[in-house]
Amino acid sequence: MAMTEPEILAGLGKIINEITGIPATEVTPEKSFVDDLDIDSLSMVEIAVAAQDEFGVEIPDDQLKNLKTVKDVVNFIQS
Amino acid sequence: MSKDQVRVVVTGLGATTPLGGDAATTWSALLAGRSGIKPLTADWIDTVPVKFAGVAAVDPGDVLPRPEARRLDRAEQFALIAARQAWEDAGTPKVDPDRLGVVVGSGIGGITTILQAYDTYRDKGWNRLSPFTVPMLMPNGSAGWISIDLGARAGAHATVSACATGAESIGYAIEMIRSGRADVVVAGGTEAAIHPLNIASFAAMRAMSTRNDEPERASRPFDKARDGFVLGEGAGILVLESEEHALARGATIYAVAGGAGFSSDGHHISAPEPSGTGGKVAMERAIRAAGISAADVVHVNAHATGTPVGDEIETTAIKDAIGGHPLVTATKSMTGHLLGGAGGIESVFTVLALKERIVPPTANLDDPADGIEVEIVRGEPRKLPEGQIAAINNSFGFGGHNVAVAFTTH
């Protein structure tokens, strides 16, 4: 059963808040992880590890580097 | 101390211990003779023969923001908390980053991280590991994080010498300032090793007390009925500074960090050399490094862990190096043994004893063992004399490492 975008956003917001302290409300689709949310590469790996557990998906390293925005992650999880 | 030698002073103290979340709370608990040892309630407790420990009074997870805490091993959390306290206590000084150093070690390092990460690797696979696993398990992690926190660039070092680690760090820091490499160094020790594997391993050496029916009475250095040490956790950190730098910025000075004496037994991997020569030589070297005489040393915070073999030997060493006059105490009777953190918190206590001219009692010393050759403070705290006085903190570690740090009134 595919999750809806708001469900994924809520889950991602919680993960990103837990890892970086950024308020979950700031985790909106158009935000870039590096440019807007100031998330470094190690934190991005932490987020990916948590997202894999939360959403039950595998995010291979060669895919991870293409996930530039929150929307990219939402699309990846939905695909 | 020769006239041209740089004088090093203590300008800040920080600690998080089984008795309190800061140095002041811990110190008043020590003077009241209170124990920080409590029963453990973990789900693994039935798998080990020791069912109590000195758990930190304030959980570091309640102090640090969650995003920061999750990237740090518990030992690093303690170190960072104590370092920030010490830095604030020193007045958050403005220091040239190239003249600011860090020396903070741990006896064991991030062992809880190692063990939990191994479980994750085995059960879930490599790609479920936190990318911070390596920085959390490396024993130099605390020194690295503190140097980042303070922007210190004179050098960040992590000494490792088991239970002598904290004292060795402070000794190294004094030498860093003396040799001109830094003006200010944040130094001490940390440990977070309350894990069943550590307890089981120390128990396998028959080194731990198993007085499970009376945890608060279990840590009893110098007592006839002692049956081993009690594990504690936490960190103790000092801000050390050249006197010139401290005076120029109008800092409050606790004491002079006169110097450290180092020696190694070259004898046995865990047992002290029976005549106490190693400890004696370390104290003599500390006295020489501080430019004082044995008669000036009126107080010793002993290493005294409460294991059957070491405590009397240390009193012989104290008597041989200093004489029968110093008031000796074993604060591990109340905090438990913080391993690599011990020299850190006990240096904090030694400095406070000098500053306030009072020595905390040794708890649980009901019946002093035969062969105790010096006066152990027990029952009530004891006053130290007025005038220029000195005190020594002893820390000895498995491997035969002996460190004595001498402090004097400013």
PDB file of C-alpha atoms in Angstrom, chain B residues 18-312:
ATOM      1  CA  PRO B  18      27.080   9.887  40.294  1.00  0.00           C
ATOM      2  CA  LEU B  19      26.660  12.534  43.021  1.00  0.00           C
ATOM      3  CA  GLY B  20      25.558  15.477  40.917  1.00  0.00           C
ATOM      4  CA  GLY B  21      25.293  17.075  37.509  1.00  0.00           C
ATOM      5  CA  ASP B  22      27.972  19.671  38.264  1.00  0.00           C
ATOM      6  CA  ALA B  23      31.087  20.218  40.384  1.00  0.00           C
ATOM      7  CA  ALA B  24      29.366  22.226  43.145  1.00  0.00           C
ATOM      8  CA  THR B  25      26.559  19.690  43.732  1.00  0.00           C
ATOM      9  CA  THR B  26      29.063  16.833  43.708  1.00  0.00           C
ATOM     10  CA  TRP B  27      31.346  18.635  46.138  1.00  0.00           C
ATOM     11  CA  SER B  28      28.626  19.308  48.717  1.00  0.00           C
ATOM     12  CA  ALA B  29      27.503  15.661  48.498  1.00  0.00           C
ATOM     13  CA  LEU B  30      31.114  14.567  49.153  1.00  0.00           C
ATOM     14  CA  LEU B  31      31.416  16.826  52.196  1.00  0.00           C
ATOM     15  CA  ALA B  32      28.147  15.351  53.496  1.00  0.00           C
ATOM     16  CA  GLY B  33      29.594  11.859  53.032  1.00  0.00           C
ATOM     17  CA  ARG B  34      26.770  10.797  50.704  1.00  0.00           C
ATOM     18  CA  SER B  35      26.961   7.765  48.426  1.00  0.00           C
ATOM     19  CA  GLY B  36      26.144   7.943  44.725  1.00  0.00           C
ATOM     20  CA  ILE B  37      25.955   4.157  44.364  1.00  0.00           C
ATOM     21  CA  LYS B  38      22.577   2.633  43.544  1.00  0.00           C
ATOM     22  CA  PRO B  39      21.064  -0.705  42.500  1.00  0.00           C
ATOM     23  CA  LEU B  40      20.906  -1.260  38.738  1.00  0.00           C
ATOM     24  CA  THR B  41      17.565  -2.191  37.246  1.00  0.00           C
ATOM     25  CA  ALA B  42      18.594  -3.022  33.672  1.00  0.00           C
ATOM     26  CA  ASP B  43      17.083  -6.083  32.001  1.00  0.00           C
ATOM     27  CA  TRP B  44      20.543  -7.749  31.860  1.00  0.00           C
ATOM     28  CA  ILE B  45      21.169  -7.469  35.575  1.00  0.00           C
ATOM     29  CA  ASP B  46      20.594 -11.176  36.257  1.00  0.00           C
ATOM     30  CA  THR B  47      23.421 -12.081  33.864  1.00  0.00           C
ATOM     31  CA  VAL B  48      26.156 -10.449  35.972  1.00  0.00           C
ATOM     32  CA  PRO B  49      27.286 -10.991  39.559  1.00  0.00           C
ATOM     33  CA  VAL B  50      27.398  -7.234  40.355  1.00  0.00           C
ATOM     34  CA  LYS B  51      24.017  -5.506  40.546  1.00  0.00           C
ATOM     35  CA  PHE B  52      24.827  -1.878  41.375  1.00  0.00           C
ATOM     36  CA  ALA B  53      26.917   1.037  40.130  1.00  0.00           C
ATOM     37  CA  GLY B  54      27.430   4.774  40.336  1.00  0.00           C
ATOM     38  CA  VAL B  55      25.129   5.891  37.552  1.00  0.00           C
ATOM     39  CA  ALA B  56      25.421   9.591  36.656  1.00  0.00           C
ATOM     40  CA  ALA B  57      23.044  11.635  38.828  1.00  0.00           C
ATOM     41  CA  VAL B  58      21.931  13.711  35.831  1.00  0.00           C
ATOM     42  CA  ASP B  59      21.381  11.871  32.567  1.00  0.00           C
ATOM     43  CA  PRO B  60      23.340  13.554  29.759  1.00  0.00           C
ATOM     44  CA  GLY B  61      20.346  13.057  27.465  1.00  0.00           C
ATOM     45  CA  ASP B  62      18.453  15.527  29.670  1.00  0.00           C
ATOM     46  CA  VAL B  63      21.187  18.157  29.281  1.00  0.00           C
ATOM     47  CA  LEU B  64      22.186  18.013  25.612  1.00  0.00           C
ATOM     48  CA  PRO B  65      19.830  18.752  22.706  1.00  0.00           C
ATOM     49  CA  ARG B  66      18.655  15.532  21.062  1.00  0.00           C
ATOM     50  CA  PRO B  67      20.355  16.074  17.668  1.00  0.00           C
ATOM     51  CA  GLU B  68      23.689  16.600  19.455  1.00  0.00           C
ATOM     52  CA  ALA B  69      23.271  13.752  21.946  1.00  0.00           C
ATOM     53  CA  ARG B  70      22.524  11.141  19.262  1.00  0.00           C
ATOM     54  CA  ARG B  71      25.885  11.735  17.563  1.00  0.00           C
ATOM     55  CA  LEU B  72      27.882  11.289  20.756  1.00  0.00           C
ATOM     56  CA  ASP B  73      28.825   8.232  22.748  1.00  0.00           C
ATOM     57  CA  ARG B  74      27.740   8.587  26.378  1.00  0.00           C
ATOM     58  CA  ALA B  75      31.407   9.139  27.394  1.00  0.00           C
ATOM     59  CA  GLU B  76      31.614  12.007  24.875  1.00  0.00           C
ATOM     60  CA  GLN B  77      28.339  13.418  26.212  1.00  0.00           C
ATOM     61  CA  PHE B  78      29.756  13.527  29.755  1.00  0.00           C
ATOM     62  CA  ALA B  79      33.007  15.082  28.522  1.00  0.00           C
ATOM     63  CA  LEU B  80      31.280  17.795  26.515  1.00  0.00           C
ATOM     64  CA  ILE B  81      28.918  18.666  29.373  1.00  0.00           C
ATOM     65  CA  ALA B  82      31.781  18.892  31.906  1.00  0.00           C
ATOM     66  CA  ALA B  83      33.967  20.858  29.466  1.00  0.00           C
ATOM     67  CA  ARG B  84      31.207  23.417  28.831  1.00  0.00           C
ATOM     68  CA  GLN B  85      30.693  23.812  32.584  1.00  0.00           C
ATOM     69  CA  ALA B  86      34.420  24.282  33.158  1.00  0.00           C
ATOM     70  CA  TRP B  87      34.646  26.780  30.304  1.00  0.00           C
ATOM     71  CA  GLU B  88      31.725  28.800  31.650  1.00  0.00           C
ATOM     72  CA  ASP B  89      33.214  28.595  35.141  1.00  0.00           C
ATOM     73  CA  ALA B  90      36.440  30.044  33.721  1.00  0.00           C
ATOM     74  CA  GLY B  91      34.405  32.992  32.426  1.00  0.00           C
ATOM     75  CA  THR B  92      34.194  31.825  28.763  1.00  0.00           C
ATOM     76  CA  PRO B  93      37.555  33.460  28.077  1.00  0.00           C
ATOM     77  CA  LYS B  94      38.542  34.908  24.740  1.00  0.00           C
ATOM     78  CA  VAL B  95      41.584  32.882  23.700  1.00  0.00           C
ATOM     79  CA  ASP B  96      43.629  32.921  20.508  1.00  0.00           C
ATOM     80  CA  PRO B  97      42.486  29.608  18.914  1.00  0.00           C
ATOM     81  CA  ASP B  98      46.104  28.706  18.084  1.00  0.00           C
ATOM     82  CA  ARG B  99      46.923  28.987  21.796  1.00  0.00           C
ATOM     83  CA  LEU B 100      43.970  26.922  23.040  1.00  0.00           C
ATOM     84  CA  GLY B 101      44.357  23.149  23.502  1.00  0.00           C
ATOM     85  CA  VAL B 102      42.363  20.145  24.688  1.00  0.00           C
ATOM     86  CA  VAL B 103      43.588  17.008  26.468  1.00  0.00           C
ATOM     87  CA  VAL B 104      40.715  14.709  27.383  1.00  0.00           C
ATOM     88  CA  GLY B 105      40.908  10.933  27.470  1.00  0.00           C
ATOM     89  CA  SER B 106      38.881   7.912  28.366  1.00  0.00           C
ATOM     90  CA  GLY B 107      40.093   4.573  29.675  1.00  0.00           C
ATOM     91  CA  ILE B 108      37.914   2.460  27.418  1.00  0.00           C
ATOM     92  CA  GLY B 109      36.418   4.780  24.802  1.00  0.00           C
ATOM     93  CA  GLY B 110      33.025   4.347  23.189  1.00  0.00           C
ATOM     94  CA  ILE B 111      32.508   0.748  24.192  1.00  0.00           C
ATOM     95  CA  THR B 112      28.708   0.942  24.413  1.00  0.00           C
ATOM     96  CA  THR B 113      28.690   2.305  20.863  1.00  0.00           C
ATOM     97  CA  ILE B 114      30.928  -0.538  19.668  1.00  0.00           C
ATOM     98  CA  LEU B 115      28.728  -3.198  21.205  1.00  0.00           C
ATOM     99  CA  GLN B 116      25.423  -1.707  20.051  1.00  0.00           C
ATOM    100  CA  ALA B 117      26.789  -1.044  16.568  1.00  0.00           C
ATOM    101  CA  TYR B 118      27.914  -4.649  16.332  1.00  0.00           C
ATOM    102  CA  ASP B 119      24.373  -5.782  17.160  1.00  0.00           C
ATOM    103  CA  THR B 120      22.992  -3.488  14.444  1.00  0.00           C
ATOM    104  CA  TYR B 121      25.535  -4.741  11.901  1.00  0.00           C
ATOM    105  CA  ARG B 122      24.846  -8.393  12.721  1.00  0.00           C
ATOM    106  CA  ASP B 123      21.043  -8.123  12.891  1.00  0.00           C
ATOM    107  CA  LYS B 124      20.239  -5.470  10.269  1.00  0.00           C
ATOM    108  CA  GLY B 125      23.317  -5.051   8.065  1.00  0.00           C
ATOM    109  CA  TRP B 126      26.049  -2.502   7.502  1.00  0.00           C
ATOM    110  CA  ASN B 127      23.847   0.104   5.899  1.00  0.00           C
ATOM    111  CA  ARG B 128      21.771   0.528   9.057  1.00  0.00           C
ATOM    112  CA  LEU B 129      24.812   1.740  11.033  1.00  0.00           C
ATOM    113  CA  SER B 130      24.909   5.380  12.057  1.00  0.00           C
ATOM    114  CA  PRO B 131      27.527   7.289  10.035  1.00  0.00           C
ATOM    115  CA  PHE B 132      28.707   8.546  13.425  1.00  0.00           C
ATOM    116  CA  THR B 133      29.638   5.058  14.648  1.00  0.00           C
ATOM    117  CA  VAL B 134      33.389   5.649  14.202  1.00  0.00           C
ATOM    118  CA  PRO B 135      33.508   9.122  15.780  1.00  0.00           C
ATOM    119  CA  MET B 136      31.432   7.730  18.651  1.00  0.00           C
ATOM    120  CA  LEU B 137      33.629   4.720  19.357  1.00  0.00           C
ATOM    121  CA  MET B 138      37.058   6.294  18.955  1.00  0.00           C
ATOM    122  CA  PRO B 139      38.678   7.050  22.324  1.00  0.00           C
ATOM    123  CA  ASN B 140      39.864  10.471  21.095  1.00  0.00           C
ATOM    124  CA  GLY B 141      36.285  11.462  20.237  1.00  0.00           C
ATOM    125  CA  SER B 142      35.790  13.554  23.373  1.00  0.00           C
ATOM    126  CA  ALA B 143      38.954  15.561  22.747  1.00  0.00           C
ATOM    127  CA  GLY B 144      37.896  16.112  19.146  1.00  0.00           C
ATOM    128  CA  TRP B 145      34.361  17.255  19.964  1.00  0.00           C
ATOM    129  CA  ILE B 146      35.529  19.617  22.714  1.00  0.00           C
ATOM    130  CA  SER B 147      38.114  21.145  20.377  1.00  0.00           C
ATOM    131  CA  ILE B 148      35.334  21.736  17.822  1.00  0.00           C
ATOM    132  CA  ASP B 149      33.046  23.198  20.471  1.00  0.00           C
ATOM    133  CA  LEU B 150      35.701  25.670  21.631  1.00  0.00           C
ATOM    134  CA  GLY B 151      37.437  26.182  18.293  1.00  0.00           C
ATOM    135  CA  ALA B 152      40.713  25.010  19.851  1.00  0.00           C
ATOM    136  CA  ARG B 153      43.631  24.708  17.420  1.00  0.00           C
ATOM    137  CA  ALA B 154      46.771  24.330  19.551  1.00  0.00           C
ATOM    138  CA  GLY B 155      46.257  20.564  19.587  1.00  0.00           C
ATOM    139  CA  ALA B 156      43.649  18.114  20.827  1.00  0.00           C
ATOM    140  CA  HIS B 157      45.051  15.039  22.547  1.00  0.00           C
ATOM    141  CA  ALA B 158      43.649  11.934  24.183  1.00  0.00           C
ATOM    142  CA  THR B 159      45.824  10.101  26.653  1.00  0.00           C
ATOM    143  CA  VAL B 160      44.915   6.498  27.366  1.00  0.00           C
ATOM    144  CA  SER B 161      46.229   4.823  30.517  1.00  0.00           C
ATOM    145  CA  ALA B 162      43.223   3.001  31.995  1.00  0.00           C
ATOM    146  CA  CYS B 163      42.354   4.457  35.383  1.00  0.00           C
ATOM    147  CA  ALA B 164      45.246   6.948  35.259  1.00  0.00           C
ATOM    148  CA  THR B 165      43.863   8.550  32.087  1.00  0.00           C
ATOM    149  CA  GLY B 166      42.235  11.657  33.595  1.00  0.00           C
ATOM    150  CA  ALA B 167      45.293  12.532  35.669  1.00  0.00           C
ATOM    151  CA  GLU B 168      47.631  11.839  32.772  1.00  0.00           C
ATOM    152  CA  SER B 169      45.579  14.225  30.619  1.00  0.00           C
ATOM    153  CA  ILE B 170      45.926  16.962  33.215  1.00  0.00           C
ATOM    154  CA  GLY B 171      49.657  16.300  33.517  1.00  0.00           C
ATOM    155  CA  TYR B 172      50.054  16.448  29.753  1.00  0.00           C
ATOM    156  CA  ALA B 173      48.062  19.688  29.659  1.00  0.00           C
ATOM    157  CA  ILE B 174      50.302  21.300  32.278  1.00  0.00           C
ATOM    158  CA  GLU B 175      53.323  20.370  30.154  1.00  0.00           C
ATOM    159  CA  MET B 176      51.650  21.748  27.013  1.00  0.00           C
ATOM    160  CA  ILE B 177      51.404  25.152  28.684  1.00  0.00           C
ATOM    161  CA  ARG B 178      54.852  24.924  30.293  1.00  0.00           C
ATOM    162  CA  SER B 179      56.498  24.075  26.990  1.00  0.00           C
ATOM    163  CA  GLY B 180      54.883  27.081  25.332  1.00  0.00           C
ATOM    164  CA  ARG B 181      52.512  25.210  23.022  1.00  0.00           C
ATOM    165  CA  ALA B 182      49.375  26.748  24.517  1.00  0.00           C
ATOM    166  CA  ASP B 183      48.136  29.423  26.929  1.00  0.00           C
ATOM    167  CA  VAL B 184      44.928  27.638  27.897  1.00  0.00           C
ATOM    168  CA  VAL B 185      44.165  23.899  27.891  1.00  0.00           C
ATOM    169  CA  VAL B 186      40.908  22.163  28.744  1.00  0.00           C
ATOM    170  CA  ALA B 187      41.844  18.842  30.323  1.00  0.00           C
ATOM    171  CA  GLY B 188      40.427  15.851  32.143  1.00  0.00           C
ATOM    172  CA  GLY B 189      38.881  12.444  31.794  1.00  0.00           C
ATOM    173  CA  THR B 190      35.582  10.801  31.009  1.00  0.00           C
ATOM    174  CA  GLU B 191      34.037   7.333  31.118  1.00  0.00           C
ATOM    175  CA  ALA B 192      30.728   5.649  30.409  1.00  0.00           C
ATOM    176  CA  ALA B 193      31.228   1.936  30.899  1.00  0.00           C
ATOM    177  CA  ILE B 194      28.188   0.710  32.800  1.00  0.00           C
ATOM    178  CA  HIS B 195      27.475  -2.125  30.381  1.00  0.00           C
ATOM    179  CA  PRO B 196      27.120  -5.824  31.205  1.00  0.00           C
ATOM    180  CA  LEU B 197      30.241  -6.742  29.234  1.00  0.00           C
ATOM    181  CA  ASN B 198      32.421  -4.353  31.249  1.00  0.00           C
ATOM    182  CA  ILE B 199      30.917  -5.478  34.535  1.00  0.00           C
ATOM    183  CA  ALA B 200      31.324  -9.129  33.533  1.00  0.00           C
ATOM    184  CA  SER B 201      34.934  -8.543  32.439  1.00  0.00           C
ATOM    185  CA  PHE B 202      35.940  -6.742  35.627  1.00  0.00           C
ATOM    186  CA  ALA B 203      34.062  -9.385  37.609  1.00  0.00           C
ATOM    187  CA  ALA B 204      36.054 -12.033  35.741  1.00  0.00           C
ATOM    188  CA  MET B 205      39.179 -10.416  37.248  1.00  0.00           C
ATOM    189  CA  ARG B 206      37.453 -10.683  40.660  1.00  0.00           C
ATOM    190  CA  ALA B 207      38.070  -6.938  40.934  1.00  0.00           C
ATOM    191  CA  MET B 208      34.522  -5.748  41.707  1.00  0.00           C
ATOM    192  CA  SER B 209      32.570  -5.632  44.926  1.00  0.00           C
ATOM    193  CA  THR B 210      29.598  -7.994  45.000  1.00  0.00           C
ATOM    194  CA  ARG B 211      27.981  -6.504  48.091  1.00  0.00           C
ATOM    195  CA  ASN B 212      24.636  -6.596  46.327  1.00  0.00           C
ATOM    196  CA  ASP B 213      22.549  -6.325  49.469  1.00  0.00           C
ATOM    197  CA  GLU B 214      24.170  -2.995  50.469  1.00  0.00           C
ATOM    198  CA  PRO B 215      25.166  -1.003  47.365  1.00  0.00           C
ATOM    199  CA  GLU B 216      25.790   2.247  49.262  1.00  0.00           C
ATOM    200  CA  ARG B 217      28.199   0.441  51.580  1.00  0.00           C
ATOM    201  CA  ALA B 218      29.994  -1.481  48.829  1.00  0.00           C
ATOM    202  CA  SER B 219      32.711   1.052  47.944  1.00  0.00           C
ATOM    203  CA  ARG B 220      34.926   0.973  51.027  1.00  0.00           C
ATOM    204  CA  PRO B 221      38.564   1.863  50.308  1.00  0.00           C
ATOM    205  CA  PHE B 222      40.984   1.188  53.176  1.00  0.00           C
ATOM    206  CA  ASP B 223      38.355  -0.844  55.078  1.00  0.00           C
ATOM    207  CA  LYS B 224      39.055  -4.359  56.304  1.00  0.00           C
ATOM    208  CA  ALA B 225      35.815  -5.664  54.784  1.00  0.00           C
ATOM    209  CA  ARG B 226      36.349  -4.209  51.299  1.00  0.00           C
ATOM    210  CA  ASP B 227      35.764  -6.676  48.493  1.00  0.00           C
ATOM    211  CA  GLY B 228      36.439  -4.791  45.264  1.00  0.00           C
ATOM    212  CA  PHE B 229      35.771  -1.548  43.427  1.00  0.00           C
ATOM    213  CA  VAL B 230      32.399  -0.136  42.394  1.00  0.00           C
ATOM    214  CA  LEU B 231      31.969   1.087  38.833  1.00  0.00           C
ATOM    215  CA  GLY B 232      30.944   4.729  38.311  1.00  0.00           C
ATOM    216  CA  GLU B 233      30.513   6.970  35.297  1.00  0.00           C
ATOM    217  CA  GLY B 234      30.891  10.637  34.403  1.00  0.00           C
ATOM    218  CA  ALA B 235      33.571  13.193  33.639  1.00  0.00           C
ATOM    219  CA  GLY B 236      35.738  15.796  35.344  1.00  0.00           C
ATOM    220  CA  ILE B 237      37.379  18.649  33.442  1.00  0.00           C
ATOM    221  CA  LEU B 238      39.702  21.504  34.419  1.00  0.00           C
ATOM    222  CA  VAL B 239      40.545  24.694  32.589  1.00  0.00           C
ATOM    223  CA  LEU B 240      44.309  25.132  32.944  1.00  0.00           C
ATOM    224  CA  GLU B 241      45.925  28.393  32.016  1.00  0.00           C
ATOM    225  CA  SER B 242      49.264  30.093  32.202  1.00  0.00           C
ATOM    226  CA  GLU B 243      49.267  32.405  35.203  1.00  0.00           C
ATOM    227  CA  GLU B 244      50.225  35.303  32.966  1.00  0.00           C
ATOM    228  CA  HIS B 245      47.219  34.725  30.686  1.00  0.00           C
ATOM    229  CA  ALA B 246      44.865  34.295  33.651  1.00  0.00           C
ATOM    230  CA  LEU B 247      46.054  37.433  35.432  1.00  0.00           C
ATOM    231  CA  ALA B 248      45.915  39.486  32.232  1.00  0.00           C
ATOM    232  CA  ARG B 249      42.229  38.722  31.801  1.00  0.00           C
ATOM    233  CA  GLY B 250      41.409  39.047  35.512  1.00  0.00           C
ATOM    234  CA  ALA B 251      40.386  35.411  35.897  1.00  0.00           C
ATOM    235  CA  THR B 252      39.434  33.884  39.227  1.00  0.00           C
ATOM    236  CA  ILE B 253      42.179  31.422  40.149  1.00  0.00           C
ATOM    237  CA  TYR B 254      41.321  28.284  42.113  1.00  0.00           C
ATOM    238  CA  ALA B 255      44.823  26.931  42.589  1.00  0.00           C
ATOM    239  CA  VAL B 256      48.214  26.442  40.982  1.00  0.00           C
ATOM    240  CA  ALA B 257      48.580  23.249  38.930  1.00  0.00           C
ATOM    241  CA  GLY B 258      52.130  22.743  40.099  1.00  0.00           C
ATOM    242  CA  GLY B 259      53.046  19.729  38.034  1.00  0.00           C
ATOM    243  CA  ALA B 260      52.566  16.042  37.459  1.00  0.00           C
ATOM    244  CA  GLY B 261      54.787  13.095  38.221  1.00  0.00           C
ATOM    245  CA  PHE B 262      54.673  10.015  36.020  1.00  0.00           C
ATOM    246  CA  SER B 263      56.084   6.534  36.483  1.00  0.00           C
ATOM    247  CA  SER B 264      55.406   2.998  35.373  1.00  0.00           C
ATOM    248  CA  ASP B 265      55.689  -0.130  37.485  1.00  0.00           C
ATOM    249  CA  GLY B 266      57.101  -2.404  34.784  1.00  0.00           C
ATOM    250  CA  HIS B 267      55.857  -5.217  36.932  1.00  0.00           C
ATOM    251  CA  HIS B 268      52.356  -6.645  36.297  1.00  0.00           C
ATOM    252  CA  ILE B 269      49.490  -5.834  33.939  1.00  0.00           C
ATOM    253  CA  SER B 270      46.928  -5.256  36.693  1.00  0.00           C
ATOM    254  CA  ALA B 271      48.454  -5.676  40.153  1.00  0.00           C
ATOM    255  CA  PRO B 272      50.494  -2.863  41.748  1.00  0.00           C
ATOM    256  CA  GLU B 273      54.138  -3.477  42.526  1.00  0.00           C
ATOM    257  CA  PRO B 274      54.007  -4.675  46.177  1.00  0.00           C
ATOM    258  CA  SER B 275      56.478  -2.187  47.680  1.00  0.00           C
ATOM    259  CA  GLY B 276      54.579   0.797  46.240  1.00  0.00           C
ATOM    260  CA  THR B 277      57.690   2.147  44.526  1.00  0.00           C
ATOM    261  CA  GLY B 278      55.848   3.151  41.363  1.00  0.00           C
ATOM    262  CA  GLY B 279      53.339   5.324  43.201  1.00  0.00           C
ATOM    263  CA  LYS B 280      56.048   6.705  45.471  1.00  0.00           C
ATOM    264  CA  VAL B 281      58.239   7.748  42.555  1.00  0.00           C
ATOM    265  CA  ALA B 282      55.277   9.400  40.787  1.00  0.00           C
ATOM    266  CA  MET B 283      54.521  11.482  43.901  1.00  0.00           C
ATOM    267  CA  GLU B 284      58.191  12.423  44.347  1.00  0.00           C
ATOM    268  CA  ARG B 285      58.360  13.542  40.732  1.00  0.00           C
ATOM    269  CA  ALA B 286      55.137  15.565  41.127  1.00  0.00           C
ATOM    270  CA  ILE B 287      56.591  17.304  44.175  1.00  0.00           C
ATOM    271  CA  ARG B 288      59.754  18.105  42.225  1.00  0.00           C
ATOM    272  CA  ALA B 289      57.796  19.282  39.162  1.00  0.00           C
ATOM    273  CA  ALA B 290      55.757  21.607  41.382  1.00  0.00           C
ATOM    274  CA  GLY B 291      58.875  23.032  43.033  1.00  0.00           C
ATOM    275  CA  ILE B 292      57.541  22.290  46.511  1.00  0.00           C
ATOM    276  CA  SER B 293      58.726  20.119  49.374  1.00  0.00           C
ATOM    277  CA  ALA B 294      57.051  17.024  50.794  1.00  0.00           C
ATOM    278  CA  ALA B 295      56.254  18.950  53.974  1.00  0.00           C
ATOM    279  CA  ASP B 296      54.002  21.307  51.965  1.00  0.00           C
ATOM    280  CA  VAL B 297      51.717  18.452  50.912  1.00  0.00           C
ATOM    281  CA  VAL B 298      48.942  18.386  53.494  1.00  0.00           C
ATOM    282  CA  HIS B 299      46.341  16.385  51.579  1.00  0.00           C
ATOM    283  CA  VAL B 300      46.229  13.437  49.180  1.00  0.00           C
ATOM    284  CA  ASN B 301      43.187  12.382  47.187  1.00  0.00           C
ATOM    285  CA  ALA B 302      44.190   8.724  46.982  1.00  0.00           C
ATOM    286  CA  HIS B 303      43.643   6.417  44.056  1.00  0.00           C
ATOM    287  CA  ALA B 304      42.332   3.827  46.611  1.00  0.00           C
ATOM    288  CA  THR B 305      39.733   1.868  44.683  1.00  0.00           C
ATOM    289  CA  GLY B 306      38.683  -0.601  47.371  1.00  0.00           C
ATOM    290  CA  THR B 307      40.159  -3.663  45.687  1.00  0.00           C
ATOM    291  CA  PRO B 308      41.818  -6.033  48.147  1.00  0.00           C
ATOM    292  CA  VAL B 309      45.412  -5.527  46.943  1.00  0.00           C
ATOM    293  CA  GLY B 310      46.051  -1.850  46.223  1.00  0.00           C
ATOM    294  CA  ASP B 311      44.954   0.371  49.073  1.00  0.00           C
ATOM    295  CA  GLU B 312      47.583  -0.441  51.728  1.00  0.00           C
TER     296      GLU B 312
END
